Amino acid sequence: MGKISSWAQLHHRNVLPLYGIAHDFGHFPSLVTPWVNEGSLNDYIANHHFSLRSKLDIAKQVVAGLGYLHAHAVVHGDISGLNILVDNQGRAQLSDFEVMLLLAEIPTPAQPSGGVRSAVRWTDPQLFEVQTGEINPCIPTEQTDIYSIGSILLQLLTGSIPYYDIKDNIRVLVLSSRGIKPKCPPETSVTSAQWGFIQRCWSPRGLPSRPAIEEIEEFLESELRMAGLP
């Protein structure tokens, strides 16, 4: 239970606390966390109209939470609009980090399975390798988290999920694995500087052009100043 105990010891306003594990809610153990009123970032964006300030503020919160995790040697590994949760005060909290490693630690006779998950839309394609006709997940790193942050920035600034124009997650995975990145939706107010920075987050892993957490924080602060917002 090392990963679970590590999560329970993390304390940051933008990281969802883990209280423990419950075994009485079905066939699989459940992770016990606080209730977050507004649901996922996907829900929050769908249900609210945001100013640029609000969009950048949420982005700063997500990056602050991720910076805290990385500072404590924790890789999230699965950042998406589905597991960034928002409370009724507009506070964003990262959840489900290292979730597959957590599940691996929980004794259970069977593990959940399914098709290609929606989170693939936010995921670094370098996490998937094609071998003998099968797609096998690789180990997430801090840099793969940075790729996902680029996708979150795109979602916040445009209001649309990555690959908004493609409904099938399998098709998204195929395109992503071929190096085809999400489009910027038309008729949005994304600037060339913002779009260029998002694309830097999507640079091939290992290249120096993929920004570090500190540079993302600086970029968001700069965008707030450029917009004349305190």
PDB file of C-alpha atoms in Angstrom:
ATOM      1  CA  MET A   1       0.000   0.000   0.000  1.00  0.00           C
ATOM      2  CA  GLY A   2       2.982   2.325  -0.497  1.00  0.00           C
ATOM      3  CA  LYS A   3       1.387   4.497  -3.195  1.00  0.00           C
ATOM      4  CA  ILE A   4      -1.847   4.826  -1.237  1.00  0.00           C
ATOM      5  CA  SER A   5      -0.079   5.825   1.974  1.00  0.00           C
ATOM      6  CA  SER A   6       2.028   8.315  -0.007  1.00  0.00           C
ATOM      7  CA  TRP A   7      -1.087   9.934  -1.503  1.00  0.00           C
ATOM      8  CA  ALA A   8      -2.655  10.195   1.958  1.00  0.00           C
ATOM      9  CA  GLN A   9       0.390  12.146   3.180  1.00  0.00           C
ATOM     10  CA  LEU A  10       0.212  14.777   0.446  1.00  0.00           C
ATOM     11  CA  HIS A  11      -1.321  18.119   1.430  1.00  0.00           C
ATOM     12  CA  HIS A  12      -1.871  20.897  -1.111  1.00  0.00           C
ATOM     13  CA  ARG A  13      -4.937  23.000  -1.876  1.00  0.00           C
ATOM     14  CA  ASN A  14      -4.863  21.839  -5.506  1.00  0.00           C
ATOM     15  CA  VAL A  15      -4.415  18.127  -4.782  1.00  0.00           C
ATOM     16  CA  LEU A  16      -7.485  16.121  -3.776  1.00  0.00           C
ATOM     17  CA  PRO A  17      -6.933  14.547  -0.327  1.00  0.00           C
ATOM     18  CA  LEU A  18      -7.166  10.786   0.029  1.00  0.00           C
ATOM     19  CA  TYR A  19      -8.841   9.651   3.248  1.00  0.00           C
ATOM     20  CA  GLY A  20      -8.567   5.899   2.788  1.00  0.00           C
ATOM     21  CA  ILE A  21     -10.075   2.833   1.142  1.00  0.00           C
ATOM     22  CA  ALA A  22     -13.588   1.401   1.472  1.00  0.00           C
ATOM     23  CA  HIS A  23     -14.532  -2.179   0.610  1.00  0.00           C
ATOM     24  CA  ASP A  24     -18.333  -2.090   0.929  1.00  0.00           C
ATOM     25  CA  PHE A  25     -19.401  -0.414  -2.338  1.00  0.00           C
ATOM     26  CA  GLY A  26     -19.310  -3.268  -4.818  1.00  0.00           C
ATOM     27  CA  HIS A  27     -16.830  -5.778  -6.174  1.00  0.00           C
ATOM     28  CA  PHE A  28     -13.847  -3.407  -6.155  1.00  0.00           C
ATOM     29  CA  PRO A  29     -12.267  -1.331  -3.394  1.00  0.00           C
ATOM     30  CA  SER A  30     -13.087   2.381  -3.476  1.00  0.00           C
ATOM     31  CA  LEU A  31     -10.774   5.317  -2.772  1.00  0.00           C
ATOM     32  CA  VAL A  32     -12.371   7.688  -0.259  1.00  0.00           C
ATOM     33  CA  THR A  33     -11.952  11.420  -0.969  1.00  0.00           C
ATOM     34  CA  PRO A  34     -13.906  14.603  -0.202  1.00  0.00           C
ATOM     35  CA  TRP A  35     -16.992  15.362  -2.271  1.00  0.00           C
ATOM     36  CA  VAL A  36     -16.225  18.025  -4.903  1.00  0.00           C
ATOM     37  CA  ASN A  37     -19.366  19.954  -5.769  1.00  0.00           C
ATOM     38  CA  GLU A  38     -18.839  21.039  -9.371  1.00  0.00           C
ATOM     39  CA  GLY A  39     -17.540  17.707 -10.626  1.00  0.00           C
ATOM     40  CA  SER A  40     -14.837  17.367 -13.253  1.00  0.00           C
ATOM     41  CA  LEU A  41     -13.224  20.148 -15.257  1.00  0.00           C
ATOM     42  CA  ASN A  42     -15.219  18.877 -18.238  1.00  0.00           C
ATOM     43  CA  ASP A  43     -18.438  19.430 -16.281  1.00  0.00           C
ATOM     44  CA  TYR A  44     -17.293  22.789 -14.943  1.00  0.00           C
ATOM     45  CA  ILE A  45     -16.478  24.145 -18.406  1.00  0.00           C
ATOM     46  CA  ALA A  46     -19.779  22.866 -19.797  1.00  0.00           C
ATOM     47  CA  ASN A  47     -21.809  24.504 -17.024  1.00  0.00           C
ATOM     48  CA  HIS A  48     -20.129  27.923 -16.769  1.00  0.00           C
ATOM     49  CA  HIS A  49     -19.023  30.851 -18.899  1.00  0.00           C
ATOM     50  CA  PHE A  50     -15.496  31.967 -18.048  1.00  0.00           C
ATOM     51  CA  SER A  51     -13.531  35.170 -18.339  1.00  0.00           C
ATOM     52  CA  LEU A  52      -9.912  34.954 -19.485  1.00  0.00           C
ATOM     53  CA  ARG A  53      -8.881  35.622 -15.898  1.00  0.00           C
ATOM     54  CA  SER A  54     -10.857  32.615 -14.668  1.00  0.00           C
ATOM     55  CA  LYS A  55      -9.413  30.364 -17.368  1.00  0.00           C
ATOM     56  CA  LEU A  56      -5.852  31.369 -16.536  1.00  0.00           C
ATOM     57  CA  ASP A  57      -6.512  31.098 -12.805  1.00  0.00           C
ATOM     58  CA  ILE A  58      -7.753  27.514 -13.141  1.00  0.00           C
ATOM     59  CA  ALA A  59      -4.718  26.706 -15.277  1.00  0.00           C
ATOM     60  CA  LYS A  60      -2.424  28.175 -12.598  1.00  0.00           C
ATOM     61  CA  GLN A  61      -4.099  26.025  -9.950  1.00  0.00           C
ATOM     62  CA  VAL A  62      -3.685  22.858 -11.989  1.00  0.00           C
ATOM     63  CA  VAL A  63      -0.019  23.654 -12.621  1.00  0.00           C
ATOM     64  CA  ALA A  64       0.510  24.487  -8.930  1.00  0.00           C
ATOM     65  CA  GLY A  65      -0.915  21.119  -7.913  1.00  0.00           C
ATOM     66  CA  LEU A  66       1.212  19.299 -10.463  1.00  0.00           C
ATOM     67  CA  GLY A  67       4.310  21.213  -9.378  1.00  0.00           C
ATOM     68  CA  TYR A  68       3.663  20.067  -5.824  1.00  0.00           C
ATOM     69  CA  LEU A  69       3.368  16.442  -6.935  1.00  0.00           C
ATOM     70  CA  HIS A  70       6.583  16.615  -8.957  1.00  0.00           C
ATOM     71  CA  ALA A  71       8.395  18.256  -6.044  1.00  0.00           C
ATOM     72  CA  HIS A  72       7.420  15.197  -3.994  1.00  0.00           C
ATOM     73  CA  ALA A  73       8.594  12.771  -6.692  1.00  0.00           C
ATOM     74  CA  VAL A  74       5.026  11.902  -7.719  1.00  0.00           C
ATOM     75  CA  VAL A  75       4.136  11.634 -11.401  1.00  0.00           C
ATOM     76  CA  HIS A  76       0.425  12.048 -12.079  1.00  0.00           C
ATOM     77  CA  GLY A  77       0.435   9.985 -15.256  1.00  0.00           C
ATOM     78  CA  ASP A  78      -3.211  10.465 -16.213  1.00  0.00           C
ATOM     79  CA  ILE A  79      -4.089  14.179 -16.297  1.00  0.00           C
ATOM     80  CA  SER A  80      -7.298  14.940 -18.160  1.00  0.00           C
ATOM     81  CA  GLY A  81     -10.438  17.030 -17.921  1.00  0.00           C
ATOM     82  CA  LEU A  82     -12.042  14.017 -16.265  1.00  0.00           C
ATOM     83  CA  ASN A  83      -9.890  13.878 -13.126  1.00  0.00           C
ATOM     84  CA  ILE A  84      -9.304  17.548 -12.421  1.00  0.00           C
ATOM     85  CA  LEU A  85     -12.129  18.285  -9.993  1.00  0.00           C
ATOM     86  CA  VAL A  86     -13.534  21.720  -9.140  1.00  0.00           C
ATOM     87  CA  ASP A  87     -15.350  22.750  -5.953  1.00  0.00           C
ATOM     88  CA  ASN A  88     -18.056  25.415  -5.591  1.00  0.00           C
ATOM     89  CA  GLN A  89     -15.423  28.073  -4.918  1.00  0.00           C
ATOM     90  CA  GLY A  90     -13.717  27.418  -8.244  1.00  0.00           C
ATOM     91  CA  ARG A  91     -10.774  25.590  -6.709  1.00  0.00           C
ATOM     92  CA  ALA A  92      -9.258  22.961  -8.987  1.00  0.00           C
ATOM     93  CA  GLN A  93      -7.852  19.766  -7.469  1.00  0.00           C
ATOM     94  CA  LEU A  94      -5.881  16.996  -9.148  1.00  0.00           C
ATOM     95  CA  SER A  95      -7.131  13.491  -8.453  1.00  0.00           C
ATOM     96  CA  ASP A  96      -6.473   9.906  -9.546  1.00  0.00           C
ATOM     97  CA  PHE A  97      -2.727  10.365  -9.888  1.00  0.00           C
ATOM     98  CA  GLU A  98      -0.790   7.125 -10.263  1.00  0.00           C
ATOM     99  CA  VAL A  99      -4.211   5.478 -10.208  1.00  0.00           C
ATOM    100  CA  MET A 100      -3.161   2.385 -12.158  1.00  0.00           C
ATOM    101  CA  LEU A 101      -0.264   1.852  -9.743  1.00  0.00           C
ATOM    102  CA  LEU A 102      -2.683   2.325  -6.859  1.00  0.00           C
ATOM    103  CA  LEU A 103      -5.053  -0.290  -8.239  1.00  0.00           C
ATOM    104  CA  ALA A 104      -2.176  -2.687  -8.638  1.00  0.00           C
ATOM    105  CA  GLU A 105      -1.509  -2.453  -4.898  1.00  0.00           C
ATOM    106  CA  ILE A 106      -5.085  -3.241  -3.859  1.00  0.00           C
ATOM    107  CA  PRO A 107      -5.740  -6.966  -3.469  1.00  0.00           C
ATOM    108  CA  THR A 108      -8.742  -7.893  -5.577  1.00  0.00           C
ATOM    109  CA  PRO A 109      -9.745 -11.017  -7.502  1.00  0.00           C
ATOM    110  CA  ALA A 110     -10.281  -9.082 -10.710  1.00  0.00           C
ATOM    111  CA  GLN A 111      -9.321  -5.742 -12.161  1.00  0.00           C
ATOM    112  CA  PRO A 112     -11.618  -3.475 -14.190  1.00  0.00           C
ATOM    113  CA  SER A 113     -11.097  -3.566 -17.912  1.00  0.00           C
ATOM    114  CA  GLY A 114     -12.490  -1.828 -20.946  1.00  0.00           C
ATOM    115  CA  GLY A 115     -11.775  -0.153 -24.246  1.00  0.00           C
ATOM    116  CA  VAL A 116      -9.753   2.923 -25.029  1.00  0.00           C
ATOM    117  CA  ARG A 117     -10.385   5.502 -22.314  1.00  0.00           C
ATOM    118  CA  SER A 118     -11.461   9.089 -22.976  1.00  0.00           C
ATOM    119  CA  ALA A 119      -8.296  10.326 -21.229  1.00  0.00           C
ATOM    120  CA  VAL A 120      -6.330   9.339 -24.343  1.00  0.00           C
ATOM    121  CA  ARG A 121      -7.347  12.762 -25.714  1.00  0.00           C
ATOM    122  CA  TRP A 122      -5.061  14.456 -23.177  1.00  0.00           C
ATOM    123  CA  THR A 123      -2.332  11.803 -23.097  1.00  0.00           C
ATOM    124  CA  ASP A 124       1.209  11.964 -24.461  1.00  0.00           C
ATOM    125  CA  PRO A 125       1.208   9.533 -27.433  1.00  0.00           C
ATOM    126  CA  GLN A 126       4.721   8.472 -26.450  1.00  0.00           C
ATOM    127  CA  LEU A 127       3.109   6.623 -23.549  1.00  0.00           C
ATOM    128  CA  PHE A 128       1.897   4.071 -26.085  1.00  0.00           C
ATOM    129  CA  GLU A 129       4.096   1.823 -28.149  1.00  0.00           C
ATOM    130  CA  VAL A 130       2.888  -0.504 -30.866  1.00  0.00           C
ATOM    131  CA  GLN A 131       4.428  -3.950 -30.564  1.00  0.00           C
ATOM    132  CA  THR A 132       3.240  -7.067 -32.394  1.00  0.00           C
ATOM    133  CA  GLY A 133      -0.022  -5.360 -33.252  1.00  0.00           C
ATOM    134  CA  GLU A 134      -0.822  -4.372 -29.662  1.00  0.00           C
ATOM    135  CA  ILE A 135      -0.689  -1.024 -27.878  1.00  0.00           C
ATOM    136  CA  ASN A 136       1.228  -1.332 -24.622  1.00  0.00           C
ATOM    137  CA  PRO A 137       1.432   1.465 -22.034  1.00  0.00           C
ATOM    138  CA  CYS A 138       4.872   2.793 -21.094  1.00  0.00           C
ATOM    139  CA  ILE A 139       5.836   4.332 -17.778  1.00  0.00           C
ATOM    140  CA  PRO A 140       4.591   7.936 -17.298  1.00  0.00           C
ATOM    141  CA  THR A 141       7.140  10.622 -16.461  1.00  0.00           C
ATOM    142  CA  GLU A 142       7.101  14.287 -15.485  1.00  0.00           C
ATOM    143  CA  GLN A 143       7.426  15.122 -19.181  1.00  0.00           C
ATOM    144  CA  THR A 144       4.335  13.142 -20.100  1.00  0.00           C
ATOM    145  CA  ASP A 145       2.479  15.195 -17.481  1.00  0.00           C
ATOM    146  CA  ILE A 146       3.685  18.352 -19.257  1.00  0.00           C
ATOM    147  CA  TYR A 147       2.150  17.107 -22.521  1.00  0.00           C
ATOM    148  CA  SER A 148      -1.181  16.703 -20.732  1.00  0.00           C
ATOM    149  CA  ILE A 149      -0.911  20.215 -19.301  1.00  0.00           C
ATOM    150  CA  GLY A 150      -0.702  21.500 -22.877  1.00  0.00           C
ATOM    151  CA  SER A 151      -3.964  19.691 -23.588  1.00  0.00           C
ATOM    152  CA  ILE A 152      -5.562  21.176 -20.462  1.00  0.00           C
ATOM    153  CA  LEU A 153      -4.479  24.675 -21.545  1.00  0.00           C
ATOM    154  CA  LEU A 154      -6.091  24.064 -24.933  1.00  0.00           C
ATOM    155  CA  GLN A 155      -9.309  22.917 -23.275  1.00  0.00           C
ATOM    156  CA  LEU A 156      -9.466  25.867 -20.875  1.00  0.00           C
ATOM    157  CA  LEU A 157      -8.686  28.530 -23.465  1.00  0.00           C
ATOM    158  CA  THR A 158     -11.080  27.157 -26.104  1.00  0.00           C
ATOM    159  CA  GLY A 159     -13.775  25.474 -24.033  1.00  0.00           C
ATOM    160  CA  SER A 160     -13.418  22.314 -26.141  1.00  0.00           C
ATOM    161  CA  ILE A 161     -11.852  18.970 -25.313  1.00  0.00           C
ATOM    162  CA  PRO A 162      -8.794  17.919 -27.348  1.00  0.00           C
ATOM    163  CA  TYR A 163      -9.769  16.382 -30.700  1.00  0.00           C
ATOM    164  CA  TYR A 164     -13.184  18.005 -30.249  1.00  0.00           C
ATOM    165  CA  ASP A 165     -14.035  17.164 -33.854  1.00  0.00           C
ATOM    166  CA  ILE A 166     -13.540  13.400 -33.398  1.00  0.00           C
ATOM    167  CA  LYS A 167     -16.041  11.377 -31.367  1.00  0.00           C
ATOM    168  CA  ASP A 168     -14.352   7.963 -31.428  1.00  0.00           C
ATOM    169  CA  ASN A 169     -11.590   7.556 -28.820  1.00  0.00           C
ATOM    170  CA  ILE A 170      -9.970   4.757 -30.835  1.00  0.00           C
ATOM    171  CA  ARG A 171      -9.708   7.099 -33.814  1.00  0.00           C
ATOM    172  CA  VAL A 172      -8.152   9.701 -31.506  1.00  0.00           C
ATOM    173  CA  LEU A 173      -5.564   7.167 -30.368  1.00  0.00           C
ATOM    174  CA  VAL A 174      -4.688   6.257 -33.945  1.00  0.00           C
ATOM    175  CA  LEU A 175      -4.240   9.899 -34.959  1.00  0.00           C
ATOM    176  CA  SER A 176      -2.290  10.728 -31.822  1.00  0.00           C
ATOM    177  CA  SER A 177       0.072   7.780 -32.347  1.00  0.00           C
ATOM    178  CA  ARG A 178       0.723   9.074 -35.877  1.00  0.00           C
ATOM    179  CA  GLY A 179       1.827  12.435 -34.497  1.00  0.00           C
ATOM    180  CA  ILE A 180      -1.352  14.308 -35.415  1.00  0.00           C
ATOM    181  CA  LYS A 181      -2.016  16.812 -32.635  1.00  0.00           C
ATOM    182  CA  PRO A 182      -5.377  18.341 -31.650  1.00  0.00           C
ATOM    183  CA  LYS A 183      -6.639  21.265 -33.703  1.00  0.00           C
ATOM    184  CA  CYS A 184      -7.363  24.683 -32.297  1.00  0.00           C
ATOM    185  CA  PRO A 185     -11.123  25.134 -32.730  1.00  0.00           C
ATOM    186  CA  PRO A 186     -12.085  27.955 -35.111  1.00  0.00           C
ATOM    187  CA  GLU A 187     -13.580  31.191 -33.819  1.00  0.00           C
ATOM    188  CA  THR A 188     -11.727  31.061 -30.514  1.00  0.00           C
ATOM    189  CA  SER A 189      -9.695  33.829 -28.903  1.00  0.00           C
ATOM    190  CA  VAL A 190      -6.501  31.779 -28.541  1.00  0.00           C
ATOM    191  CA  THR A 191      -3.525  33.976 -29.390  1.00  0.00           C
ATOM    192  CA  SER A 192      -0.557  32.884 -31.463  1.00  0.00           C
ATOM    193  CA  ALA A 193       1.615  33.014 -28.325  1.00  0.00           C
ATOM    194  CA  GLN A 194      -0.794  30.764 -26.421  1.00  0.00           C
ATOM    195  CA  TRP A 195      -1.083  28.303 -29.316  1.00  0.00           C
ATOM    196  CA  GLY A 196       2.687  28.245 -29.722  1.00  0.00           C
ATOM    197  CA  PHE A 197       3.185  27.510 -26.031  1.00  0.00           C
ATOM    198  CA  ILE A 198       0.630  24.692 -26.104  1.00  0.00           C
ATOM    199  CA  GLN A 199       2.480  23.165 -29.041  1.00  0.00           C
ATOM    200  CA  ARG A 200       5.739  23.379 -27.076  1.00  0.00           C
ATOM    201  CA  CYS A 201       4.115  21.263 -24.364  1.00  0.00           C
ATOM    202  CA  TRP A 202       3.393  18.722 -27.099  1.00  0.00           C
ATOM    203  CA  SER A 203       6.981  18.643 -28.373  1.00  0.00           C
ATOM    204  CA  PRO A 204       8.560  15.178 -28.629  1.00  0.00           C
ATOM    205  CA  ARG A 205       9.567  14.016 -25.175  1.00  0.00           C
ATOM    206  CA  GLY A 206      13.203  14.589 -24.284  1.00  0.00           C
ATOM    207  CA  LEU A 207      13.625  17.716 -26.398  1.00  0.00           C
ATOM    208  CA  PRO A 208      14.582  20.879 -24.484  1.00  0.00           C
ATOM    209  CA  SER A 209      11.660  22.745 -26.068  1.00  0.00           C
ATOM    210  CA  ARG A 210       9.117  20.996 -23.805  1.00  0.00           C
ATOM    211  CA  PRO A 211       8.760  23.474 -20.899  1.00  0.00           C
ATOM    212  CA  ALA A 212       9.274  22.699 -17.230  1.00  0.00           C
ATOM    213  CA  ILE A 213       6.648  23.429 -14.587  1.00  0.00           C
ATOM    214  CA  GLU A 214       8.376  26.676 -13.610  1.00  0.00           C
ATOM    215  CA  GLU A 215       8.260  27.973 -17.183  1.00  0.00           C
ATOM    216  CA  ILE A 216       4.556  27.140 -17.471  1.00  0.00           C
ATOM    217  CA  GLU A 217       3.911  29.107 -14.281  1.00  0.00           C
ATOM    218  CA  GLU A 218       5.865  32.055 -15.672  1.00  0.00           C
ATOM    219  CA  PHE A 219       3.946  31.892 -18.953  1.00  0.00           C
ATOM    220  CA  LEU A 220       0.580  31.976 -17.180  1.00  0.00           C
ATOM    221  CA  GLU A 221       1.685  34.931 -15.030  1.00  0.00           C
ATOM    222  CA  SER A 222       2.837  36.724 -18.184  1.00  0.00           C
ATOM    223  CA  GLU A 223      -0.501  36.069 -19.879  1.00  0.00           C
ATOM    224  CA  LEU A 224      -2.305  37.600 -16.914  1.00  0.00           C
ATOM    225  CA  ARG A 225      -0.106  40.696 -17.102  1.00  0.00           C
ATOM    226  CA  MET A 226      -0.518  40.974 -20.875  1.00  0.00           C
ATOM    227  CA  ALA A 227      -4.277  40.903 -20.405  1.00  0.00           C
ATOM    228  CA  GLY A 228      -4.009  43.684 -17.830  1.00  0.00           C
ATOM    229  CA  LEU A 229      -5.249  41.439 -15.050  1.00  0.00           C
ATOM    230  CA  PRO A 230      -3.784  41.504 -11.525  1.00  0.00           C
TER     231      PRO A 230
END
